[in-house]
Amino acid sequence: MDSVFNASIAISSGLYACLLIYIQIKRRQLRIGRLWLSALLLLAALTDLLLIPLFDTYHLPFTSGFGISALVIGILGVYGYLILKEIRADDSSLSRVWLALSTIWLVAFLISGISGSTVGSGNWIVEAIQHPNVSALIFIGGFFVGSVILLGTALWSFYTASLPEIANRVLFWSVNCFTMLFGCFLLVSGTTLLILLGVITLLLGCTGVIYGSVTYQVIDIRNAFNRAIRTTLLVGLTAVMVFVALYITNGFNIPHTLEGILLLVVIAVVAATLYVPIRKLVELIINPIFRRNQIDAAFVTRQYSQQISLSVELDTLIGTIINTLNKMMRVRRSGLILVNDTGEGKVELQPMQGSFAELNNLSGVLYKKSPLYQQFATAQAPVSQFEIEYSPKYQTMLKVERDFFQSLHTSAYAPIIVEGDLTGILVCGSKLNDSPFYPHDLALLATLANQTGVALRNARLVSDLRKLNDDTARLNNGLASANQQMGKLDAVKTDFVTIASHELRTPLAQLRGYTDIMDALNESGMLDTEKTSGMIDNMRKATERMEELIAAMLDVSQLDVNAMDLRFASTTIETVVRMAVEPLTDAIKQRKLTLSARGLKGLPPIEADLQRLVQAFRNVVVNAIKFTPDKGRIEVTASLHTPETHNEPPSIMVAITDTGVGISSENIDLIFQKFFRGYDPSLHSTGTYKFMGAGPGLGLTIAKGVIEGHGGTVWAESPGHDEENFLGSTFYILLPLKSPDTVRRVAMDQKNLLN
Ligand code: ADP
């Protein structure tokens, strides 16, 4: 036994040496620090060497059992640091705490045991229970606490892992951790056979550590476990069948004759014939339990291509892609990311609506230099999220790129290449059964992505065409309404001629007529004072109308060249409204209208050109009088308007509402145009304040010019034009308390020019 033991230990130490050399060769690939790994291997090898004298007559200064126990603490200290750093990569504080604790543990153990310790010697555990001593207690206590910390952290990380692949990696480390702890415990068991088992277990554990640090994609533990159970069951079944056959032959006591051999053959054939269907039956039962992950690639590909070829619209295509992928790949979520080349050496990644409901507004970038872009566009190969996070190949990826893919919470990506260009990425995962994405899953996803390429290009073409179509339709509509506007403006211009003849010629004709009459009466000596004063009165009225018209035309021409001279001074809206309405009181009375005003008092003062603003308000009120039938109502309300943003100055809002004929929606913006009139002037009365009295179509143009000159705005609202039901209209005037600096400057400059 001793020689077997010694030989095993020698082999084990040799293997540690090999592992040491191996990590030197693979040093570039190591995920864990080379020094720490070397320390772990050296400590393990030293334990092996210390074990040899235990069974020799040769003795070291201290009992080797004690030395081995101290080394085991050292091994656990180093190992614990490594594994905690590995499974809790985002938080290195725990591994540092572990290092400090294990150092304290080692020092305490050394001090307590230097004068003699039973730990590691044969039967020490039983002895320690019967006669507790400090060093044994420190060792057992430390071992227990350490195991709880390491296994607890590993299991916690397993349950909180974001991806099945990461969970699998943590599971690997959990199994490895258990192996290491178990190996260490066996090493100090003090029983030869268990120690030998411990040597082998520790060697296995250390090999696992090296494997885990060299490769980022460790074996799928759960799958391996499943396969092991399945194989065990099948082997067990075979063994049972063979046993039954052997048992039967044994019972027959078959002689070694030709007949006997023939009988054996018959029994073997019967057993084999029975075995095949029984095995099939057992496989039928256990396969669905242990091989749940298997997907029929050919079936999936066929179904997928059938489904997506049915959709030509981008939206429905995306829906089909997502549904089919979810169902076929048995994943929780999947989606499509469109890739748009923005030039500048990068592409924009745009997750399609519906793919990731919560990420509708999210978009990412991928630089063309990025290893991930190379993988997609150049190698045209799929990649898993686990690889992005763990593979050294993607270590140089930028944080923005990494963050984008992490935020998708998916497991696998396959590029969609159309005519050599990366146009999209098919996204998938995680699986419903929480198993990792295997290379064959990625290959299947890549095949599906290839099929998606053509469908996606067609859908994009259709969507582009549709957009183009919509744009053209919108353009056509725009052109039609522009045409209509032009027509109306043209009519406005033509109106000018009518206005010139109607508005100017009527008073001119009156003047002419009265002059002729006066002349004739004068010649015939019939001109008396009464007649003369009546005619002169009419002539004055005609002259006044002409003057008014000419003044309005002059005002408008001033507005045209932006040359209206505004003189700002502090005043109140109340004053403005009062002065605007005062000269109209007679007309209001005559027409039996009611005019009321609300909210004018108590408003803060405004800076305004009083005369001009009064003119503007009067024009609006005159319209309200003109377009409201007798006995109608006109209401003026004012209020302080506090802006929503801090940049805007506070202002006063005045609303002038009437119960008149209203304005049709197509005219509502045109009424502020020069010479625009919403009716045929020849059909209406000519009196200034008469119902539907004709005007030159300049009142609102002037009002708008003046209000805008104050930095304000004016607009009208009305449910529509109706000369029977009188829907009414409201004119809103919004005036800032302080006119903007630009307006003031223009006004000042003009004042300077005039002076
Ligand atoms: P006008 O001298 O013809 O009154 P305006 O520029 O003052 O010219 O008004 C232009 C047109 O706007 C009017 O011809 C009329 O059709 C319409 N309008 C203005 N105010 C009102 C109102 N309060 N109700 C209905 N229509 C109005």
mmCIF file of C-alpha atoms in Angstrom, residues 113-383:
data_model
loop_
_atom_site.group_PDB
_atom_site.id
_atom_site.type_symbol
_atom_site.label_atom_id
_atom_site.label_comp_id
_atom_site.label_asym_id
_atom_site.label_seq_id
_atom_site.Cartn_x
_atom_site.Cartn_y
_atom_site.Cartn_z
ATOM 1 C CA GLY A 113 -0.221 24.375 17.229
ATOM 2 C CA ILE A 114 3.536 25.115 17.314
ATOM 3 C CA SER A 115 3.925 23.451 20.690
ATOM 4 C CA GLY A 116 2.168 20.346 19.450
ATOM 5 C CA SER A 117 -1.016 19.774 17.458
ATOM 6 C CA THR A 118 -2.991 16.656 16.761
ATOM 7 C CA VAL A 119 -4.529 18.003 13.539
ATOM 8 C CA GLY A 120 -3.702 15.792 10.565
ATOM 9 C CA SER A 121 -2.548 12.807 12.573
ATOM 10 C CA GLY A 122 -4.524 9.536 12.563
ATOM 11 C CA ASN A 123 -7.828 9.645 14.446
ATOM 12 C CA TRP A 124 -7.380 13.334 15.341
ATOM 13 C CA ILE A 125 -11.002 14.219 14.706
ATOM 14 C CA VAL A 126 -12.297 11.651 17.246
ATOM 15 C CA GLU A 127 -9.611 12.779 19.688
ATOM 16 C CA ALA A 128 -10.490 16.431 19.167
ATOM 17 C CA ILE A 129 -14.136 15.680 19.929
ATOM 18 C CA GLN A 130 -13.240 13.793 23.095
ATOM 19 C CA HIS A 131 -10.514 16.216 24.280
ATOM 20 C CA PRO A 132 -11.014 19.525 22.517
ATOM 21 C CA ASN A 133 -7.783 21.477 22.010
ATOM 22 C CA VAL A 134 -7.296 24.986 20.704
ATOM 23 C CA SER A 135 -5.462 24.217 17.468
ATOM 24 C CA ALA A 136 -8.004 21.567 16.420
ATOM 25 C CA LEU A 137 -10.852 23.918 17.202
ATOM 26 C CA ILE A 138 -9.232 26.729 15.215
ATOM 27 C CA PHE A 139 -8.705 24.407 12.270
ATOM 28 C CA ILE A 140 -12.205 22.920 12.246
ATOM 29 C CA GLY A 141 -13.894 26.288 12.974
ATOM 30 C CA GLY A 142 -11.922 28.054 10.241
ATOM 31 C CA PHE A 143 -12.617 25.260 7.790
ATOM 32 C CA PHE A 144 -16.320 25.370 8.507
ATOM 33 C CA VAL A 145 -16.621 29.172 8.256
ATOM 34 C CA GLY A 146 -14.462 29.226 5.108
ATOM 35 C CA SER A 147 -16.576 26.526 3.427
ATOM 36 C CA VAL A 148 -19.767 28.396 4.256
ATOM 37 C CA ILE A 149 -18.371 31.666 2.809
ATOM 38 C CA LEU A 150 -17.042 30.103 -0.398
ATOM 39 C CA LEU A 151 -19.947 27.771 -1.183
ATOM 40 C CA GLY A 152 -22.491 30.354 -0.045
ATOM 41 C CA THR A 153 -21.045 33.030 -2.336
ATOM 42 C CA ALA A 154 -20.850 30.584 -5.239
ATOM 43 C CA LEU A 155 -24.470 29.495 -4.842
ATOM 44 C CA TRP A 156 -25.665 33.082 -4.415
ATOM 45 C CA SER A 157 -23.858 34.097 -7.613
ATOM 46 C CA PHE A 158 -25.412 31.124 -9.370
ATOM 47 C CA TYR A 159 -28.917 32.201 -8.470
ATOM 48 C CA THR A 160 -28.324 35.833 -9.357
ATOM 49 C CA ALA A 161 -26.511 35.226 -12.676
ATOM 50 C CA SER A 162 -27.994 37.297 -15.518
ATOM 51 C CA LEU A 163 -27.513 34.693 -18.262
ATOM 52 C CA PRO A 164 -27.676 30.886 -18.285
ATOM 53 C CA GLU A 165 -24.126 30.863 -19.658
ATOM 54 C CA ILE A 166 -22.896 32.906 -16.737
ATOM 55 C CA ALA A 167 -24.860 30.737 -14.325
ATOM 56 C CA ASN A 168 -23.187 27.708 -15.873
ATOM 57 C CA ARG A 169 -19.778 29.252 -15.331
ATOM 58 C CA VAL A 170 -20.602 29.952 -11.700
ATOM 59 C CA LEU A 171 -21.931 26.416 -11.374
ATOM 60 C CA PHE A 172 -18.617 25.168 -12.686
ATOM 61 C CA TRP A 173 -16.794 27.157 -10.012
ATOM 62 C CA SER A 174 -19.234 25.938 -7.362
ATOM 63 C CA VAL A 175 -18.508 22.309 -8.251
ATOM 64 C CA ASN A 176 -14.800 23.100 -8.352
ATOM 65 C CA CYS A 177 -15.009 24.806 -4.977
ATOM 66 C CA PHE A 178 -16.713 21.787 -3.499
ATOM 67 C CA THR A 179 -14.018 19.510 -4.975
ATOM 68 C CA MET A 180 -11.222 21.661 -3.522
ATOM 69 C CA LEU A 181 -12.833 21.792 -0.063
ATOM 70 C CA PHE A 182 -13.498 18.067 -0.101
ATOM 71 C CA GLY A 183 -9.937 17.308 -1.265
ATOM 72 C CA CYS A 184 -8.452 19.524 1.455
ATOM 73 C CA PHE A 185 -10.607 17.907 4.081
ATOM 74 C CA LEU A 186 -9.539 14.400 2.980
ATOM 75 C CA LEU A 187 -5.875 15.469 3.071
ATOM 76 C CA VAL A 188 -6.069 16.134 6.781
ATOM 77 C CA SER A 189 -8.283 13.112 7.535
ATOM 78 C CA GLY A 190 -5.270 11.145 8.831
ATOM 79 C CA THR A 191 -6.342 7.876 7.144
ATOM 80 C CA THR A 192 -4.097 6.605 4.372
ATOM 81 C CA LEU A 193 -6.830 5.691 1.916
ATOM 82 C CA LEU A 194 -8.745 8.923 2.442
ATOM 83 C CA ILE A 195 -5.521 10.930 2.130
ATOM 84 C CA LEU A 196 -4.799 9.215 -1.190
ATOM 85 C CA LEU A 197 -8.324 10.109 -2.289
ATOM 86 C CA GLY A 198 -7.646 13.656 -1.082
ATOM 87 C CA VAL A 199 -4.453 13.877 -3.161
ATOM 88 C CA ILE A 200 -6.376 12.830 -6.269
ATOM 89 C CA THR A 201 -9.341 15.119 -5.501
ATOM 90 C CA LEU A 202 -7.076 18.131 -4.898
ATOM 91 C CA LEU A 203 -5.225 17.414 -8.137
ATOM 92 C CA LEU A 204 -8.576 17.265 -9.922
ATOM 93 C CA GLY A 205 -9.665 20.499 -8.262
ATOM 94 C CA CYS A 206 -6.432 22.308 -9.227
ATOM 95 C CA THR A 207 -6.718 21.017 -12.800
ATOM 96 C CA GLY A 208 -10.262 22.428 -12.794
ATOM 97 C CA VAL A 209 -8.919 25.798 -11.614
ATOM 98 C CA ILE A 210 -6.396 25.876 -14.444
ATOM 99 C CA TYR A 211 -9.035 24.791 -16.975
ATOM 100 C CA GLY A 212 -11.421 27.447 -15.739
ATOM 101 C CA SER A 213 -8.786 30.134 -15.929
ATOM 102 C CA VAL A 214 -7.553 29.207 -19.407
ATOM 103 C CA THR A 215 -10.950 28.800 -21.080
ATOM 104 C CA TYR A 216 -13.763 31.277 -20.669
ATOM 105 C CA GLN A 217 -16.428 28.904 -21.936
ATOM 106 C CA VAL A 218 -16.416 26.026 -19.499
ATOM 107 C CA ILE A 219 -18.277 22.780 -20.127
ATOM 108 C CA ASP A 220 -22.020 22.830 -19.636
ATOM 109 C CA ILE A 221 -22.238 21.311 -16.178
ATOM 110 C CA ARG A 222 -25.967 20.622 -16.171
ATOM 111 C CA ASN A 223 -25.852 19.037 -19.585
ATOM 112 C CA ALA A 224 -22.843 16.922 -18.605
ATOM 113 C CA PHE A 225 -24.688 15.861 -15.483
ATOM 114 C CA ASN A 226 -27.792 14.976 -17.476
ATOM 115 C CA ARG A 227 -25.738 12.988 -19.919
ATOM 116 C CA ALA A 228 -24.007 11.156 -17.087
ATOM 117 C CA ILE A 229 -27.346 10.145 -15.549
ATOM 118 C CA ARG A 230 -28.698 9.081 -18.919
ATOM 119 C CA THR A 231 -25.622 6.985 -19.676
ATOM 120 C CA THR A 232 -25.720 5.459 -16.189
ATOM 121 C CA LEU A 233 -29.352 4.497 -16.668
ATOM 122 C CA LEU A 234 -28.666 2.908 -20.051
ATOM 123 C CA VAL A 235 -25.580 1.088 -18.780
ATOM 124 C CA GLY A 236 -27.611 -0.090 -15.777
ATOM 125 C CA LEU A 237 -30.321 -1.419 -18.080
ATOM 126 C CA THR A 238 -27.771 -3.247 -20.234
ATOM 127 C CA ALA A 239 -26.190 -4.696 -17.104
ATOM 128 C CA VAL A 240 -29.588 -5.942 -15.904
ATOM 129 C CA MET A 241 -30.263 -7.614 -19.268
ATOM 130 C CA VAL A 242 -26.819 -9.236 -19.354
ATOM 131 C CA PHE A 243 -27.245 -10.324 -15.747
ATOM 132 C CA VAL A 244 -30.626 -11.906 -16.462
ATOM 133 C CA ALA A 245 -29.210 -13.762 -19.472
ATOM 134 C CA LEU A 246 -26.234 -14.990 -17.468
ATOM 135 C CA TYR A 247 -28.469 -16.003 -14.590
ATOM 136 C CA ILE A 248 -30.693 -18.022 -16.854
ATOM 137 C CA THR A 249 -27.786 -19.815 -18.541
ATOM 138 C CA ASN A 250 -26.328 -20.517 -15.141
ATOM 139 C CA GLY A 251 -29.590 -22.130 -14.042
ATOM 140 C CA PHE A 252 -29.695 -24.419 -17.095
ATOM 141 C CA ASN A 253 -26.302 -25.882 -16.268
ATOM 142 C CA ILE A 254 -25.461 -26.024 -19.947
ATOM 143 C CA PRO A 255 -22.856 -28.637 -20.955
ATOM 144 C CA HIS A 256 -19.783 -27.679 -23.050
ATOM 145 C CA THR A 257 -21.072 -29.539 -26.088
ATOM 146 C CA LEU A 258 -22.133 -28.275 -29.487
ATOM 147 C CA GLU A 259 -25.765 -28.428 -28.361
ATOM 148 C CA GLY A 260 -24.909 -26.484 -25.273
ATOM 149 C CA ILE A 261 -23.214 -23.790 -27.360
ATOM 150 C CA LEU A 262 -26.219 -23.660 -29.695
ATOM 151 C CA LEU A 263 -28.521 -23.207 -26.706
ATOM 152 C CA LEU A 264 -26.287 -20.337 -25.520
ATOM 153 C CA VAL A 265 -26.573 -18.750 -28.967
ATOM 154 C CA VAL A 266 -30.376 -19.043 -28.823
ATOM 155 C CA ILE A 267 -30.461 -17.462 -25.359
ATOM 156 C CA ALA A 268 -28.127 -14.651 -26.534
ATOM 157 C CA VAL A 269 -30.331 -13.980 -29.589
ATOM 158 C CA VAL A 270 -33.498 -13.950 -27.456
ATOM 159 C CA ALA A 271 -31.841 -11.605 -24.917
ATOM 160 C CA ALA A 272 -30.576 -9.317 -27.681
ATOM 161 C CA THR A 273 -34.001 -9.302 -29.402
ATOM 162 C CA LEU A 274 -35.668 -8.365 -26.149
ATOM 163 C CA TYR A 275 -32.963 -5.871 -25.283
ATOM 164 C CA VAL A 276 -33.363 -3.710 -28.366
ATOM 165 C CA PRO A 277 -37.084 -2.775 -27.904
ATOM 166 C CA ILE A 278 -36.672 -2.492 -24.123
ATOM 167 C CA ARG A 279 -33.766 -0.090 -24.608
ATOM 168 C CA LYS A 280 -35.786 1.876 -27.157
ATOM 169 C CA LEU A 281 -38.663 2.091 -24.666
ATOM 170 C CA VAL A 282 -36.395 3.257 -21.877
ATOM 171 C CA GLU A 283 -34.786 5.820 -24.196
ATOM 172 C CA LEU A 284 -38.213 7.025 -25.191
ATOM 173 C CA ILE A 285 -38.980 7.660 -21.542
ATOM 174 C CA ILE A 286 -35.687 9.217 -20.432
ATOM 175 C CA ASN A 287 -34.770 11.190 -23.550
ATOM 176 C CA PRO A 288 -37.427 13.882 -23.121
ATOM 177 C CA ILE A 289 -36.261 14.301 -19.528
ATOM 178 C CA PHE A 290 -32.534 14.498 -20.193
ATOM 179 C CA ARG A 291 -32.324 15.791 -23.730
ATOM 180 C CA ARG A 292 -34.846 18.597 -23.543
ATOM 181 C CA ASN A 293 -32.550 21.046 -25.259
ATOM 182 C CA GLN A 294 -32.515 19.318 -28.592
ATOM 183 C CA ILE A 295 -34.056 21.340 -31.391
ATOM 184 C CA ASP A 296 -34.714 19.888 -34.814
ATOM 185 C CA ALA A 297 -32.664 22.307 -36.909
ATOM 186 C CA ALA A 298 -34.052 21.234 -40.282
ATOM 187 C CA PHE A 299 -37.652 21.540 -39.072
ATOM 188 C CA VAL A 300 -37.007 24.947 -37.521
ATOM 189 C CA THR A 301 -35.312 26.263 -40.651
ATOM 190 C CA ARG A 302 -38.131 25.087 -42.885
ATOM 191 C CA GLN A 303 -40.858 26.491 -40.665
ATOM 192 C CA TYR A 304 -39.047 29.781 -40.218
ATOM 193 C CA SER A 305 -38.501 30.385 -43.913
ATOM 194 C CA GLN A 306 -42.115 29.464 -44.620
ATOM 195 C CA GLN A 307 -43.405 31.890 -42.006
ATOM 196 C CA ILE A 308 -41.267 34.875 -42.929
ATOM 197 C CA SER A 309 -41.818 34.510 -46.649
ATOM 198 C CA LEU A 310 -45.488 35.290 -45.967
ATOM 199 C CA SER A 311 -44.822 38.850 -44.748
ATOM 200 C CA VAL A 312 -43.928 41.726 -47.026
ATOM 201 C CA GLU A 313 -44.523 44.609 -44.612
ATOM 202 C CA LEU A 314 -41.676 45.471 -42.257
ATOM 203 C CA ASP A 315 -43.921 45.563 -39.183
ATOM 204 C CA THR A 316 -45.569 42.223 -39.811
ATOM 205 C CA LEU A 317 -42.217 40.717 -40.785
ATOM 206 C CA ILE A 318 -40.724 41.755 -37.449
ATOM 207 C CA GLY A 319 -43.736 40.339 -35.609
ATOM 208 C CA THR A 320 -43.398 37.049 -37.506
ATOM 209 C CA ILE A 321 -39.649 36.898 -36.870
ATOM 210 C CA ILE A 322 -40.120 37.421 -33.137
ATOM 211 C CA ASN A 323 -42.974 34.958 -32.751
ATOM 212 C CA THR A 324 -41.350 32.251 -34.833
ATOM 213 C CA LEU A 325 -37.978 32.655 -33.129
ATOM 214 C CA ASN A 326 -39.507 32.558 -29.655
ATOM 215 C CA LYS A 327 -41.410 29.416 -30.488
ATOM 216 C CA MET A 328 -38.799 27.584 -32.505
ATOM 217 C CA MET A 329 -35.704 28.402 -30.489
ATOM 218 C CA ARG A 330 -37.688 28.057 -27.232
ATOM 219 C CA VAL A 331 -36.459 31.367 -25.905
ATOM 220 C CA ARG A 332 -37.969 34.021 -23.673
ATOM 221 C CA ARG A 333 -37.347 36.890 -26.049
ATOM 222 C CA SER A 334 -35.973 37.612 -29.458
ATOM 223 C CA GLY A 335 -35.850 40.504 -31.827
ATOM 224 C CA LEU A 336 -34.372 42.309 -34.726
ATOM 225 C CA ILE A 337 -31.869 45.133 -34.680
ATOM 226 C CA LEU A 338 -31.585 47.206 -37.844
ATOM 227 C CA VAL A 339 -28.077 48.343 -38.705
ATOM 228 C CA ASN A 340 -27.731 51.745 -40.384
ATOM 229 C CA ASP A 341 -24.391 52.824 -41.748
ATOM 230 C CA THR A 342 -23.881 56.425 -40.604
ATOM 231 C CA GLY A 343 -20.485 56.791 -42.265
ATOM 232 C CA GLU A 344 -17.804 58.128 -39.870
ATOM 233 C CA GLY A 345 -16.528 54.613 -39.278
ATOM 234 C CA LYS A 346 -19.484 53.431 -37.264
ATOM 235 C CA VAL A 347 -22.966 51.953 -37.601
ATOM 236 C CA GLU A 348 -26.133 52.748 -35.702
ATOM 237 C CA LEU A 349 -27.993 49.879 -34.081
ATOM 238 C CA GLN A 350 -31.730 50.332 -33.911
ATOM 239 C CA PRO A 351 -33.788 47.703 -32.086
ATOM 240 C CA MET A 352 -37.074 47.399 -33.959
ATOM 241 C CA GLN A 353 -40.324 48.322 -32.264
ATOM 242 C CA GLY A 354 -41.941 45.340 -30.683
ATOM 243 C CA SER A 355 -38.700 43.412 -30.461
ATOM 244 C CA PHE A 356 -37.915 44.760 -27.039
ATOM 245 C CA ALA A 357 -40.998 46.466 -25.733
ATOM 246 C CA GLU A 358 -39.179 48.327 -22.996
ATOM 247 C CA LEU A 359 -36.321 49.498 -25.238
ATOM 248 C CA ASN A 360 -38.218 51.320 -27.939
ATOM 249 C CA ASN A 361 -36.178 54.448 -27.723
ATOM 250 C CA LEU A 362 -32.869 52.795 -27.222
ATOM 251 C CA SER A 363 -30.290 52.742 -29.962
ATOM 252 C CA GLY A 364 -26.658 51.813 -29.958
ATOM 253 C CA VAL A 365 -23.486 52.265 -31.945
ATOM 254 C CA LEU A 366 -20.892 49.829 -33.122
ATOM 255 C CA TYR A 367 -17.576 51.077 -34.428
ATOM 256 C CA LYS A 368 -16.302 49.377 -37.532
ATOM 257 C CA LYS A 369 -12.993 48.755 -35.775
ATOM 258 C CA SER A 370 -14.753 46.895 -32.980
ATOM 259 C CA PRO A 371 -13.995 43.137 -32.837
ATOM 260 C CA LEU A 372 -17.742 42.536 -32.638
ATOM 261 C CA TYR A 373 -18.357 44.416 -35.897
ATOM 262 C CA GLN A 374 -15.576 42.382 -37.487
ATOM 263 C CA GLN A 375 -17.224 39.200 -36.260
ATOM 264 C CA PHE A 376 -20.585 40.254 -37.724
ATOM 265 C CA ALA A 377 -19.571 41.992 -40.940
ATOM 266 C CA THR A 378 -16.297 40.347 -41.934
ATOM 267 C CA ALA A 379 -16.489 36.851 -40.441
ATOM 268 C CA GLN A 380 -20.309 36.929 -40.873
ATOM 269 C CA ALA A 381 -20.500 34.708 -37.829
ATOM 270 C CA PRO A 382 -22.822 34.606 -34.813
ATOM 271 C CA VAL A 383 -21.745 35.417 -31.310
#
